[in-house]
Every structure is written in structure tokens, then in C-alpha cells.
């Protein structure tokens, strides 16, 4: 039954992606290939983010609440087959992400960049796009090559010859079937995703709820203010023009002031037209009626963000105090400090399927707050703003960047959720039976939750494939750990900035004085 419903889930995801892309896509600049690419990339990001809850559900579903395996999962080979299927699902989706980031999206981006005004020479357009895309392919090949020859374990004999060491590397390559190379490439991309999470997700977790709570400014007040500002600027322009009424030229300073005032007047008139349209917009009227619901939703989101902040801080502090050290990627065996989110997930476990619903909501929460952060900040390269994300006025290149950033963020989401609930992500809600032997008798106590520091045997608990994938390379885990501290700092900064900022305009982002991002000018129809 669940399998027959999968196409329905895919249809819902594709429908959401189509509506989202069409909402922000430029009315004047749109192309079929860039639209399809953006929709597919966004859909891949959402599907990949949903794989972690499935992984946790499968390892938990193998057992009864009393700690014994179900009949169909009693065989170790059956469990291994199911987990391998999940693992190959990870590798398949991650390979698609690798293809999108290093080949598909760059090609479409440069294909559109090379588009001529007359759009006559398609072959030259494809040739130039392929030429620039080769650089991304070279980087991907280098990552795969490095990952191929990075041994996960040191050679068994330190005194072995150089030939034996090389032979060991090839044996490692053959035993892993090249999966280590893919893991290294994905982990490298996850580092970039970590930077995107620190930048966009941390800010989105603060700006999204506070914008819902504060709301927007009154349209009537904004129109009145716009009219007064327009009349004031027109009056200043008339005063400057009066100076040259008798034929005398204006001074350099007056000419500069006149140019600035005329540019300001143009922006004010554009804002006036947008405000007039916004006043007649039915969506704004419905939004005003739903204001109490938005406030409640904003309060809920800020409470969730604060819960995540406290949980992540406790988890990082636990790793700093009780982990195996920096050389192991700060792997922690069990939870020594009370983790509120981890405890909440375990408490919800008896009421099926609340814990799986919650972990799915947490995953989607990270994705949608990331989208909110990108939408509010725009796309930046260090201190240079490249593009703005504006409804019905976002260029195709900006949408491609948006989808690429979301793909990278999704890669890092698994580690973020592991940091929030390490025990649950590792074992789900599995329990095991602790047996105490007293001579010839065997006493079985109450079932206990599986933990990394537990006394269970290897065959009593099944580790999620996500956990194994996250800790394949210890040095990446170490970088992710310090990235979590940076995430906490940026979240606090974003929260302070969002609190200090006033209500945003109802036409926020639609009209800007600077168009340095080469976005659409203005399309009001």
C-alpha cells in the first residue's frame, strides 16, 4: 500500500516545486530548460531530505517494543539486505546531487549566460557552456580521485614496503567498489553545504518567525508616506531647476544633487505603483484576516528555533566534554547530558507514528527555513550580492543558484539532525533485552533503548546507514562539529538583528534603488 502511494508523494513534491519556482520566476526572462532544471533540482533536494526519516523508520520497525526482532527481520541477512538497500538509496540520490552540482546546473547556467539577443547560434551557445562546465567536471574528478586513494584505515604493517602500501590502496578500492570515492566527494560538498547552513539556515530560523510575528506595515500608511516623500522630492527638483531658469548653468554639486533626486523620484514613483497594486491584491486582504494565525505560527516557529538552539548547544557541549576526541571526529558514545529533543523523540515512540512525524517535520523545517533565509538575504559571494530572490522577478540564473544551494544544504541537514538527536538518529527507537546470567539461570530484565555505550550485542541493534555515512571520514566530522558552534553564533546574531529591525514593507524587495545584481528592472502589468 505504501509503495502504491509513492507516486502520489512524488506528485505532491513536484507540484510544490513547480508552484514555488513559478512564484519567483521572472515574467520576462524564462526558459524551458532552466525552469525544468530548477524544478527537478528542488525536487531532488526535498526527496533526499526525506530519506533520513525513512532510514530511522526501517531500523526501528524491525523490532517490537519489547526489544525482540519481528519474524520477518529475525534473520541477520534480511536486515543487512534492507539496510544495504537504504545505503544504495543514499548513494543513488547523492550521485544525482553530484551530477546536478558539477554538470547539469553549471551547464544550464552557462548555457543561459551565453544566450545571444537574437538567439541564432545554438551550437556556439552549447559549445561555450560545455567549455565552462568542464572546469566543474575536473573538480569533481579530482575529488573522486582523492577519495579513491584516501584509506579509511592505516596499513596493517607500518614497516611494509612502498609497493605493499600501493597494493593495499588498490585492495581497499576493490573492496569498497569505489563507494569511498563517492563518499569523499559528497563529504566535500557537505562542507560547502555547512557554510550555506551557517549563512542562510541560521538566519532563516530567526527571520522567518519574527517576520510572521511582526507582520508588515500598513498599506495606507505606506501610500501616504510615499506621496509625501514624492511631493518633497519634486519640490526639491523644482528648486534646483529654478536656479537655471535664466539660462545660467548649474554648478557641479547642483547637477549631482539633481541626478540623485531624479533617481530617487523614479524609485518613489515605482514604489507608488507597486503599493497601488498591493492595495488591490486579494492575497494581502486575506493575509490581513489571517493575522492572528500568523502570530501563533511565528511564536511556534521561534519556540522551535530556541529548542533547536538549546539542544544543539547541549549536544556540542556533551561532545566537548565526553567525546573520544578530535582525532575521532568527536564521536560520542551515548548521551551524558540530557538532550531535550532526543528525549522527546523517544517519549513519542510508543504513540505510533508521532516520532517519525516529528523527525520528518524537523527535516522539512530545516529545508524551509533555509529557503526563507535565501529569500531574505539574496545570493552572495563573500561581500558581493549576486542576485535577489523576488516574486515573479527572479532571473533564471538566480533560481539555479537557489536550487544548488538547497542541494548543498540538504547534504548537511543529516549531520545537523544527528547533532540534535544523536541517539535517535543512530538507532531510532530500537530496544534490546539485557540478560543477566546467574549460574545456570538467565534473567531477562526490562528492554532498554539501544545506545552507543549500551551493553547490547552487535546483533541486537541495527545502526542507521546515515550514521555510518556521516562518520566515514573522521576529519569531516571534526569540521562539522566546529561548524555547529559557528551556526549557534550566527543564529544569535541573526536573532538580534531581526529583533532590532522594524516591520518590513508590504512590497519588500519588489523595488530597490540599486540593481547591482542585474535582476529584472520592473515589470508591472
Coordinates of C-alpha atoms in Angstrom, one line a residue:
X1 CA 0.0 0.0 0.0
X2 CA 2.8 2.4 0.9
X3 CA 4.6 1.6 -2.4
X4 CA 1.4 2.4 -4.4
X5 CA 1.3 5.8 -2.6
X6 CA 4.9 6.7 -3.5
X7 CA 3.9 8.2 -6.9
X8 CA 1.4 10.4 -5.1
X9 CA 4.2 11.7 -2.8
X10 CA 6.3 12.5 -5.8
X11 CA 3.4 14.3 -7.5
X12 CA 2.9 16.4 -4.4
X13 CA 6.7 17.3 -4.2
X14 CA 6.8 18.1 -8.0
X15 CA 3.6 20.2 -7.7
X16 CA 5.1 22.2 -4.8
X17 CA 8.4 22.7 -6.7
X18 CA 6.5 23.9 -9.8
X19 CA 4.4 26.4 -7.8
X20 CA 7.5 27.6 -5.8
X21 CA 9.6 28.1 -8.9
X22 CA 6.8 29.8 -10.9
X23 CA 6.1 32.1 -8.0
X24 CA 9.6 33.6 -8.1
X25 CA 10.4 33.1 -11.7
X26 CA 10.7 36.3 -13.8
X27 CA 7.8 37.0 -16.1
X28 CA 10.0 38.4 -18.8
X29 CA 13.1 36.1 -18.6
X30 CA 12.1 32.5 -18.5
X31 CA 13.3 29.5 -20.5
X32 CA 12.0 25.9 -20.5
X33 CA 15.4 24.2 -19.8
X34 CA 16.2 26.4 -16.8
X35 CA 12.7 26.0 -15.4
X36 CA 12.8 22.2 -15.7
X37 CA 16.3 22.1 -14.2
X38 CA 15.3 24.3 -11.2
X39 CA 12.1 22.2 -10.5
X40 CA 13.9 18.9 -10.8
X41 CA 16.9 20.1 -8.6
X42 CA 14.5 21.4 -5.9
X43 CA 12.5 18.1 -6.0
X44 CA 15.7 16.1 -5.6
X45 CA 16.6 18.2 -2.6
X46 CA 13.3 17.5 -1.0
X47 CA 13.3 13.8 -1.8
X48 CA 16.8 13.4 -0.4
X49 CA 15.9 15.2 2.8
X50 CA 13.0 12.7 3.3
X51 CA 15.4 9.7 3.2
X52 CA 16.7 10.2 6.8
X53 CA 13.3 9.6 8.4
X54 CA 12.8 6.5 6.2
X55 CA 16.2 5.2 7.3
X56 CA 15.3 5.7 11.0
X57 CA 11.8 4.2 10.5
X58 CA 13.2 1.0 8.9
X59 CA 15.7 0.2 11.7
X60 CA 13.0 0.9 14.3
X61 CA 10.3 -1.1 12.5
X62 CA 12.4 -4.2 12.6
X63 CA 11.8 -4.6 16.3
X64 CA 8.9 -5.0 18.7
X65 CA 8.6 -2.5 21.6
X66 CA 9.7 -5.3 23.9
X67 CA 13.2 -5.4 22.2
X68 CA 12.8 -8.6 20.1
X69 CA 13.0 -8.7 16.4
X70 CA 9.9 -9.2 14.3
X71 CA 9.6 -12.5 12.5
X72 CA 10.5 -11.2 9.1
X73 CA 13.6 -9.4 10.5
X74 CA 14.8 -12.2 12.6
X75 CA 17.4 -13.2 10.0
X76 CA 20.6 -11.2 10.0
X77 CA 20.9 -11.5 6.2
X78 CA 17.4 -10.0 5.8
X79 CA 18.2 -7.0 8.0
X80 CA 21.5 -6.5 6.1
X81 CA 19.7 -6.6 2.8
X82 CA 17.2 -3.9 3.9
X83 CA 20.0 -1.7 5.2
X84 CA 22.0 -2.1 2.1
X85 CA 19.0 -1.1 0.0
X86 CA 18.8 2.1 2.1
X87 CA 22.5 2.7 1.7
X88 CA 22.3 2.3 -2.1
X89 CA 19.3 4.7 -2.0
X90 CA 21.6 7.3 -0.3
X91 CA 24.4 6.7 -2.8
X92 CA 21.9 7.0 -5.7
X93 CA 20.4 10.3 -4.6
X94 CA 23.8 11.6 -3.6
X95 CA 25.2 10.7 -7.0
X96 CA 22.3 12.6 -8.6
X97 CA 23.2 15.6 -6.5
X98 CA 26.8 15.3 -7.5
X99 CA 25.7 15.2 -11.2
X100 CA 23.5 18.3 -10.7
X101 CA 26.1 20.3 -8.8
X102 CA 29.0 19.6 -11.1
X103 CA 27.4 19.1 -14.5
X104 CA 23.7 19.7 -15.0
X105 CA 23.2 23.0 -13.2
X106 CA 26.5 24.6 -14.3
X107 CA 25.8 23.7 -18.0
X108 CA 22.3 25.2 -17.9
X109 CA 23.6 28.3 -16.1
X110 CA 26.4 28.9 -18.6
X111 CA 24.0 28.0 -21.5
X112 CA 21.7 30.8 -20.4
X113 CA 24.6 33.2 -19.8
X114 CA 25.9 32.6 -23.4
X115 CA 22.5 33.3 -24.9
X116 CA 22.6 36.0 -27.6
X117 CA 19.9 38.6 -28.1
X118 CA 19.0 37.2 -31.5
X119 CA 19.4 33.6 -30.1
X120 CA 20.6 32.5 -33.5
X121 CA 23.7 30.3 -32.9
X122 CA 22.6 27.4 -30.7
X123 CA 25.7 25.3 -31.4
X124 CA 28.1 28.1 -30.2
X125 CA 25.9 28.5 -27.1
X126 CA 26.2 24.8 -26.3
X127 CA 29.9 24.8 -27.1
X128 CA 30.7 27.7 -24.7
X129 CA 28.5 26.3 -22.0
X130 CA 30.4 22.9 -22.2
X131 CA 33.7 24.7 -22.1
X132 CA 33.0 26.4 -18.8
X133 CA 31.3 23.2 -17.4
X134 CA 34.5 21.2 -18.0
X135 CA 36.1 23.1 -15.1
X136 CA 33.4 21.7 -12.7
X137 CA 33.9 18.2 -14.1
X138 CA 37.6 18.5 -13.4
X139 CA 37.0 19.5 -9.8
X140 CA 34.5 16.5 -9.4
X141 CA 37.0 14.1 -10.9
X142 CA 39.8 15.4 -8.6
X143 CA 37.5 14.8 -5.6
X144 CA 36.7 11.3 -6.7
X145 CA 40.3 10.5 -7.3
X146 CA 41.3 11.8 -3.9
X147 CA 38.5 9.9 -2.2
X148 CA 39.6 6.7 -4.1
X149 CA 43.1 6.7 -2.6
X150 CA 42.3 8.0 0.9
X151 CA 42.4 4.8 3.1
X152 CA 39.9 4.6 5.8
X153 CA 42.3 2.5 7.9
X154 CA 46.1 2.6 8.0
X155 CA 48.0 -0.4 6.5
X156 CA 48.3 -3.3 9.0
X157 CA 52.1 -3.3 8.9
X158 CA 53.9 0.0 9.4
X159 CA 57.1 -1.5 8.2
X160 CA 55.7 -2.6 4.8
X161 CA 57.3 -1.5 1.6
X162 CA 56.1 1.2 -0.8
X163 CA 54.8 -1.5 -3.2
X164 CA 52.8 -3.2 -0.4
X165 CA 51.3 0.2 0.6
X166 CA 50.2 0.8 -3.0
X167 CA 48.9 -2.7 -3.2
X168 CA 46.9 -2.1 0.0
X169 CA 45.3 1.0 -1.5
X170 CA 44.1 -0.9 -4.6
X171 CA 42.7 -3.7 -2.4
X172 CA 40.8 -1.0 -0.4
X173 CA 39.5 0.4 -3.7
X174 CA 38.4 -3.0 -4.8
X175 CA 36.7 -3.9 -1.5
X176 CA 34.7 -0.8 -1.4
X177 CA 33.7 -0.8 -5.0
X178 CA 34.5 2.9 -5.3
X179 CA 31.9 3.9 -2.8
X180 CA 34.6 5.6 -0.6
X181 CA 35.4 7.9 -3.6
X182 CA 31.7 8.9 -3.8
X183 CA 31.6 9.4 0.0
X184 CA 34.6 11.7 -0.1
X185 CA 33.1 13.8 -2.9
X186 CA 29.8 14.1 -1.1
X187 CA 31.5 15.0 2.2
X188 CA 33.5 17.7 0.4
X189 CA 30.2 19.1 -0.9
X190 CA 28.8 18.8 2.5
X191 CA 31.5 21.2 3.8
X192 CA 30.1 23.8 1.3
X193 CA 26.6 22.9 2.5
X194 CA 27.8 23.6 6.1
X195 CA 28.8 27.1 5.1
X196 CA 25.4 27.6 3.4
X197 CA 23.6 26.3 6.6
X198 CA 25.6 28.7 8.8
X199 CA 24.8 31.6 6.5
X200 CA 21.2 31.0 5.3
X201 CA 19.6 28.4 7.6
X202 CA 20.8 30.1 10.8
X203 CA 19.4 33.4 9.7
X204 CA 16.2 31.9 8.3
X205 CA 15.4 30.3 11.6
X206 CA 15.3 33.7 13.2
X207 CA 13.9 35.9 10.4
X208 CA 11.0 33.6 9.4
X209 CA 9.2 33.5 12.8
X210 CA 9.9 37.2 13.6
X211 CA 8.5 38.3 10.3
X212 CA 5.4 36.3 10.9
X213 CA 5.0 37.9 14.4
X214 CA 5.8 41.5 13.4
X215 CA 3.9 41.4 10.1
X216 CA 4.1 44.2 7.5
X217 CA 3.5 47.9 7.6
X218 CA 0.0 49.3 6.8
X219 CA -0.5 49.8 3.1
X220 CA -2.5 53.0 3.7
X221 CA 0.3 54.5 5.8
X222 CA 2.9 53.5 3.3
X223 CA 1.0 55.1 0.4
X224 CA 0.6 58.3 2.5
X225 CA 4.3 58.3 3.3
X226 CA 5.2 57.6 -0.3
X227 CA 3.0 60.5 -1.5
X228 CA 4.6 62.9 1.0
X229 CA 8.1 61.8 0.0
X230 CA 7.3 62.2 -3.7
X231 CA 6.0 65.7 -3.3
X232 CA 9.0 66.6 -1.2
X233 CA 11.5 65.3 -3.8
X234 CA 9.5 67.0 -6.7
X235 CA 9.7 70.3 -4.7
X236 CA 13.5 70.0 -4.3
X237 CA 13.9 69.3 -8.0
X238 CA 11.8 72.3 -8.9
X239 CA 14.0 74.5 -6.7
X240 CA 17.2 73.2 -8.4
X241 CA 15.7 73.7 -11.8
X242 CA 14.7 77.3 -10.9
X243 CA 18.3 78.2 -10.5
X244 CA 18.9 77.7 -14.2
X245 CA 15.7 79.3 -15.4
X246 CA 17.5 82.4 -16.6
X247 CA 19.9 80.3 -18.6
X248 CA 22.8 80.0 -16.1
X249 CA 24.3 76.5 -15.9
X250 CA 24.1 74.6 -12.6
X251 CA 27.2 74.0 -10.6
X252 CA 28.7 70.6 -10.4
X253 CA 27.3 70.0 -7.0
X254 CA 23.8 71.0 -8.0
X255 CA 23.9 68.8 -11.1
X256 CA 24.9 65.8 -8.9
X257 CA 22.1 66.6 -6.5
X258 CA 19.7 66.9 -9.3
X259 CA 20.7 63.5 -10.7
X260 CA 20.3 61.9 -7.3
X261 CA 16.9 63.5 -6.7
X262 CA 15.6 62.4 -10.1
X263 CA 16.8 58.8 -9.5
X264 CA 15.1 58.9 -6.0
X265 CA 11.9 60.2 -7.6
X266 CA 11.9 57.4 -10.1
X267 CA 12.1 54.8 -7.3
X268 CA 9.4 56.6 -5.3
X269 CA 7.0 56.5 -8.3
X270 CA 7.8 52.8 -8.9
X271 CA 7.0 52.2 -5.2
X272 CA 3.8 54.1 -5.5
X273 CA 2.6 52.0 -8.4
X274 CA 3.5 48.8 -6.5
X275 CA 1.7 49.9 -3.4
X276 CA -1.4 50.7 -5.5
X277 CA -1.3 47.2 -6.9
X278 CA -0.7 45.7 -3.4
X279 CA -3.7 47.6 -2.1
X280 CA -6.0 45.9 -4.7
X281 CA -4.4 42.5 -4.2
X282 CA -6.8 39.9 -2.7
X283 CA -3.9 37.9 -1.2
X284 CA -2.9 40.9 1.0
X285 CA -6.5 41.2 2.2
X286 CA -6.7 37.5 3.1
X287 CA -3.3 37.8 4.8
X288 CA -4.6 40.6 7.0
X289 CA -7.6 38.4 8.0
X290 CA -5.2 35.6 8.9
X291 CA -3.0 37.8 11.0
X292 CA -3.8 36.1 14.4
X293 CA -2.9 32.7 12.9
X294 CA 0.4 34.1 11.5
X295 CA 1.3 35.4 15.0
X296 CA 0.6 32.0 16.5
X297 CA 2.6 30.3 13.8
X298 CA 5.5 32.7 14.4
X299 CA 5.5 32.1 18.1
X300 CA 5.6 28.3 17.5
X301 CA 8.5 28.7 15.0
X302 CA 10.5 30.8 17.4
X303 CA 10.0 28.3 20.2
X304 CA 11.1 25.5 17.8
X305 CA 14.2 27.5 16.9
X306 CA 15.1 28.1 20.5
X307 CA 14.6 24.4 21.2
X308 CA 17.0 23.6 18.4
X309 CA 19.5 26.1 19.7
X310 CA 19.4 24.7 23.3
X311 CA 19.5 21.1 22.0
X312 CA 22.4 21.8 19.7
X313 CA 24.3 23.6 22.4
X314 CA 23.9 20.7 24.9
X315 CA 24.9 18.2 22.2
X316 CA 28.0 20.1 21.3
X317 CA 28.9 20.6 24.9
X318 CA 28.4 16.9 25.5
X319 CA 30.8 16.1 22.7
X320 CA 33.4 18.6 24.0
X321 CA 33.3 17.0 27.5
X322 CA 32.7 13.3 26.8
X323 CA 33.7 12.5 23.2
X324 CA 36.6 10.4 22.1
X325 CA 38.5 13.5 20.9
X326 CA 39.3 15.5 17.8
X327 CA 41.1 12.6 16.1
X328 CA 37.9 10.6 16.0
X329 CA 35.6 13.3 14.7
X330 CA 34.2 14.0 18.2
X331 CA 32.3 10.7 18.2
X332 CA 30.3 10.3 21.4
X333 CA 29.2 7.0 22.8
X334 CA 25.8 7.7 24.3
X335 CA 24.3 10.9 25.7
X336 CA 25.8 12.0 29.0
X337 CA 23.8 15.3 29.2
X338 CA 20.1 15.3 28.9
X339 CA 19.1 16.1 25.3
X340 CA 15.6 17.5 25.3
X341 CA 14.9 16.7 21.6
X342 CA 16.3 13.2 21.8
X343 CA 14.2 12.6 24.9
X344 CA 11.1 14.0 23.2
X345 CA 11.5 11.7 20.2
X346 CA 12.0 8.6 22.5
X347 CA 8.9 9.7 24.6
X348 CA 6.8 9.9 21.5
X349 CA 7.9 6.5 20.3
X350 CA 5.1 4.5 22.0
X351 CA 2.4 6.5 20.1
X352 CA 3.0 5.4 16.5
X353 CA 3.9 7.3 14.3
X354 CA 4.4 10.5 16.2
X355 CA 8.2 10.2 16.5
X356 CA 8.5 9.7 12.7
X357 CA 6.2 12.6 12.0
X358 CA 8.3 14.8 14.3
X359 CA 11.6 13.8 12.7
X360 CA 10.1 14.4 9.2
X361 CA 8.8 17.9 10.4
X362 CA 12.3 18.7 11.8
X363 CA 13.9 17.8 8.4
X364 CA 11.4 19.8 6.4
X365 CA 11.8 22.7 8.9
X366 CA 15.5 23.0 8.1
X367 CA 14.8 23.0 4.4
X368 CA 12.0 25.7 4.5
X369 CA 14.0 27.9 6.9
X370 CA 16.9 27.7 4.5
X371 CA 14.6 28.8 1.7
X372 CA 13.4 31.7 3.9
X373 CA 17.0 32.7 4.6
X374 CA 18.0 32.7 1.0
X375 CA 14.8 34.6 0.0
X376 CA 15.5 37.4 2.6
X377 CA 19.3 37.7 2.2
X378 CA 19.6 37.0 -1.6
X379 CA 22.6 35.2 -3.1
X380 CA 26.0 36.5 -2.1
X381 CA 29.6 35.7 -3.0
X382 CA 31.5 36.9 0.1
X383 CA 30.6 40.6 0.3
X384 CA 29.2 40.9 -3.3
X385 CA 25.5 40.4 -3.8
X386 CA 24.9 38.4 -7.0
X387 CA 21.1 38.0 -7.1
X388 CA 18.0 38.9 -5.2
X389 CA 15.1 36.4 -4.9
X390 CA 11.9 38.4 -5.7
X391 CA 8.5 37.1 -6.5
X392 CA 7.9 37.0 -10.3
X393 CA 11.1 38.9 -10.9
X394 CA 13.9 36.4 -10.2
X395 CA 16.3 35.7 -13.0
X396 CA 16.8 32.1 -14.2
X397 CA 20.4 32.2 -13.0
X398 CA 19.3 33.1 -9.5
X399 CA 16.8 30.2 -9.4
X400 CA 19.6 27.8 -10.4
X401 CA 21.9 29.2 -7.7
X402 CA 19.0 28.9 -5.2
X403 CA 18.4 25.2 -6.1
X404 CA 22.2 24.4 -6.0
X405 CA 22.5 26.0 -2.5
X406 CA 19.5 24.0 -1.3
X407 CA 21.1 20.8 -2.6
X408 CA 24.2 21.5 -0.7
X409 CA 22.2 22.4 2.5
X410 CA 20.3 19.1 2.3
X411 CA 23.6 17.3 2.4
X412 CA 24.5 18.9 5.7
X413 CA 21.0 18.5 7.1
X414 CA 21.6 14.9 8.1
X415 CA 24.5 15.9 10.3
X416 CA 22.6 18.7 11.9
X417 CA 19.7 16.4 12.8
X418 CA 22.3 13.9 14.2
X419 CA 23.7 16.6 16.3
X420 CA 20.2 17.4 17.6
X421 CA 19.2 13.8 18.4
X422 CA 22.3 11.6 18.2
X423 CA 20.9 8.5 19.9
X424 CA 17.7 8.6 17.9
X425 CA 19.4 9.1 14.6
X426 CA 21.8 6.3 15.3
X427 CA 19.3 3.6 16.5
X428 CA 15.9 5.1 16.2
X429 CA 13.5 3.7 18.8
X430 CA 15.1 0.2 19.0
X431 CA 15.3 -1.6 22.3
X432 CA 17.3 -4.6 23.4
X433 CA 17.0 -7.2 26.1
X434 CA 19.7 -7.0 28.8
X435 CA 20.3 -10.5 30.0
X436 CA 22.0 -11.2 33.4
X437 CA 23.3 -14.7 33.9
X438 CA 23.3 -16.1 37.4
X439 CA 24.8 -19.6 37.3
X440 CA 22.6 -21.8 35.2
X441 CA 19.7 -19.4 35.2
X442 CA 19.2 -16.5 32.7
X443 CA 17.2 -13.5 34.0
X444 CA 15.9 -11.1 31.4
X445 CA 15.3 -7.5 32.6
X446 CA 13.1 -4.9 31.0
X447 CA 14.0 -3.8 27.5
X448 CA 16.4 -0.8 27.2
X449 CA 16.9 1.7 24.4
X450 CA 19.9 1.0 22.2
X451 CA 22.8 3.4 22.7
X452 CA 26.4 3.6 21.5
X453 CA 27.6 3.0 25.1
X454 CA 25.0 0.3 25.8
X455 CA 25.7 -3.3 26.7
X456 CA 23.9 -4.8 23.7
X457 CA 25.5 -7.3 21.4
X458 CA 26.2 -6.3 17.8
X459 CA 23.2 -8.3 16.5
X460 CA 20.8 -6.8 19.0
X461 CA 20.7 -3.3 17.5
X462 CA 21.0 -2.1 13.9
X463 CA 22.7 1.2 13.2
X464 CA 21.2 3.5 10.6
X465 CA 23.1 3.9 7.3
X466 CA 23.0 7.6 7.8
X467 CA 25.1 7.4 10.9
X468 CA 27.7 5.2 9.2
X469 CA 27.8 7.5 6.2
X470 CA 28.3 10.6 8.4
X471 CA 31.3 9.1 10.2
X472 CA 33.1 7.5 7.2
X473 CA 35.8 10.2 7.4
X474 CA 36.7 11.5 10.9
X475 CA 38.2 14.7 9.7
X476 CA 35.0 15.8 8.1
X477 CA 33.1 15.1 11.3
X478 CA 35.6 17.3 13.2
X479 CA 35.0 20.2 10.8
X480 CA 31.2 19.7 11.1
X481 CA 31.5 19.9 14.9
X482 CA 33.1 23.3 14.8
X483 CA 30.6 24.3 12.2
X484 CA 27.8 23.7 14.7
X485 CA 29.4 26.2 17.0
X486 CA 29.5 28.8 14.2
X487 CA 25.9 28.0 13.5
X488 CA 24.9 28.8 17.0
X489 CA 26.8 32.1 16.9
X490 CA 25.3 33.2 13.6
X491 CA 21.8 32.3 14.8
X492 CA 22.2 34.6 17.9
X493 CA 23.4 37.4 15.7
X494 CA 20.5 36.9 13.2
X495 CA 18.1 36.8 16.1
X496 CA 19.4 40.2 17.5
X497 CA 19.3 41.8 14.0
X498 CA 15.8 40.5 13.3
X499 CA 14.5 41.8 16.6
X500 CA 16.1 45.3 16.0
X501 CA 14.7 45.6 12.5
X502 CA 11.2 47.1 12.2
X503 CA 8.3 45.8 10.3
X504 CA 9.0 45.2 6.6
X505 CA 7.2 46.9 3.8
X506 CA 4.4 45.1 2.1
X507 CA 6.4 45.5 -1.1
X508 CA 9.6 44.4 0.5
X509 CA 12.2 43.5 -2.2
X510 CA 10.0 44.4 -5.2
X511 CA 11.5 47.9 -5.7
X512 CA 15.2 48.6 -4.8
X513 CA 17.3 51.6 -5.5
X514 CA 20.3 49.5 -6.6
X515 CA 20.1 46.8 -9.2
X516 CA 23.7 45.7 -8.9
X517 CA 22.5 42.1 -9.1
X518 CA 21.4 42.7 -12.7
X519 CA 18.0 41.5 -11.7
X520 CA 14.8 42.5 -13.6
X521 CA 14.2 46.2 -13.5
X522 CA 10.4 46.3 -13.1
X523 CA 7.6 44.5 -14.7
X524 CA 4.2 45.8 -13.6
X525 CA 1.4 44.7 -15.9

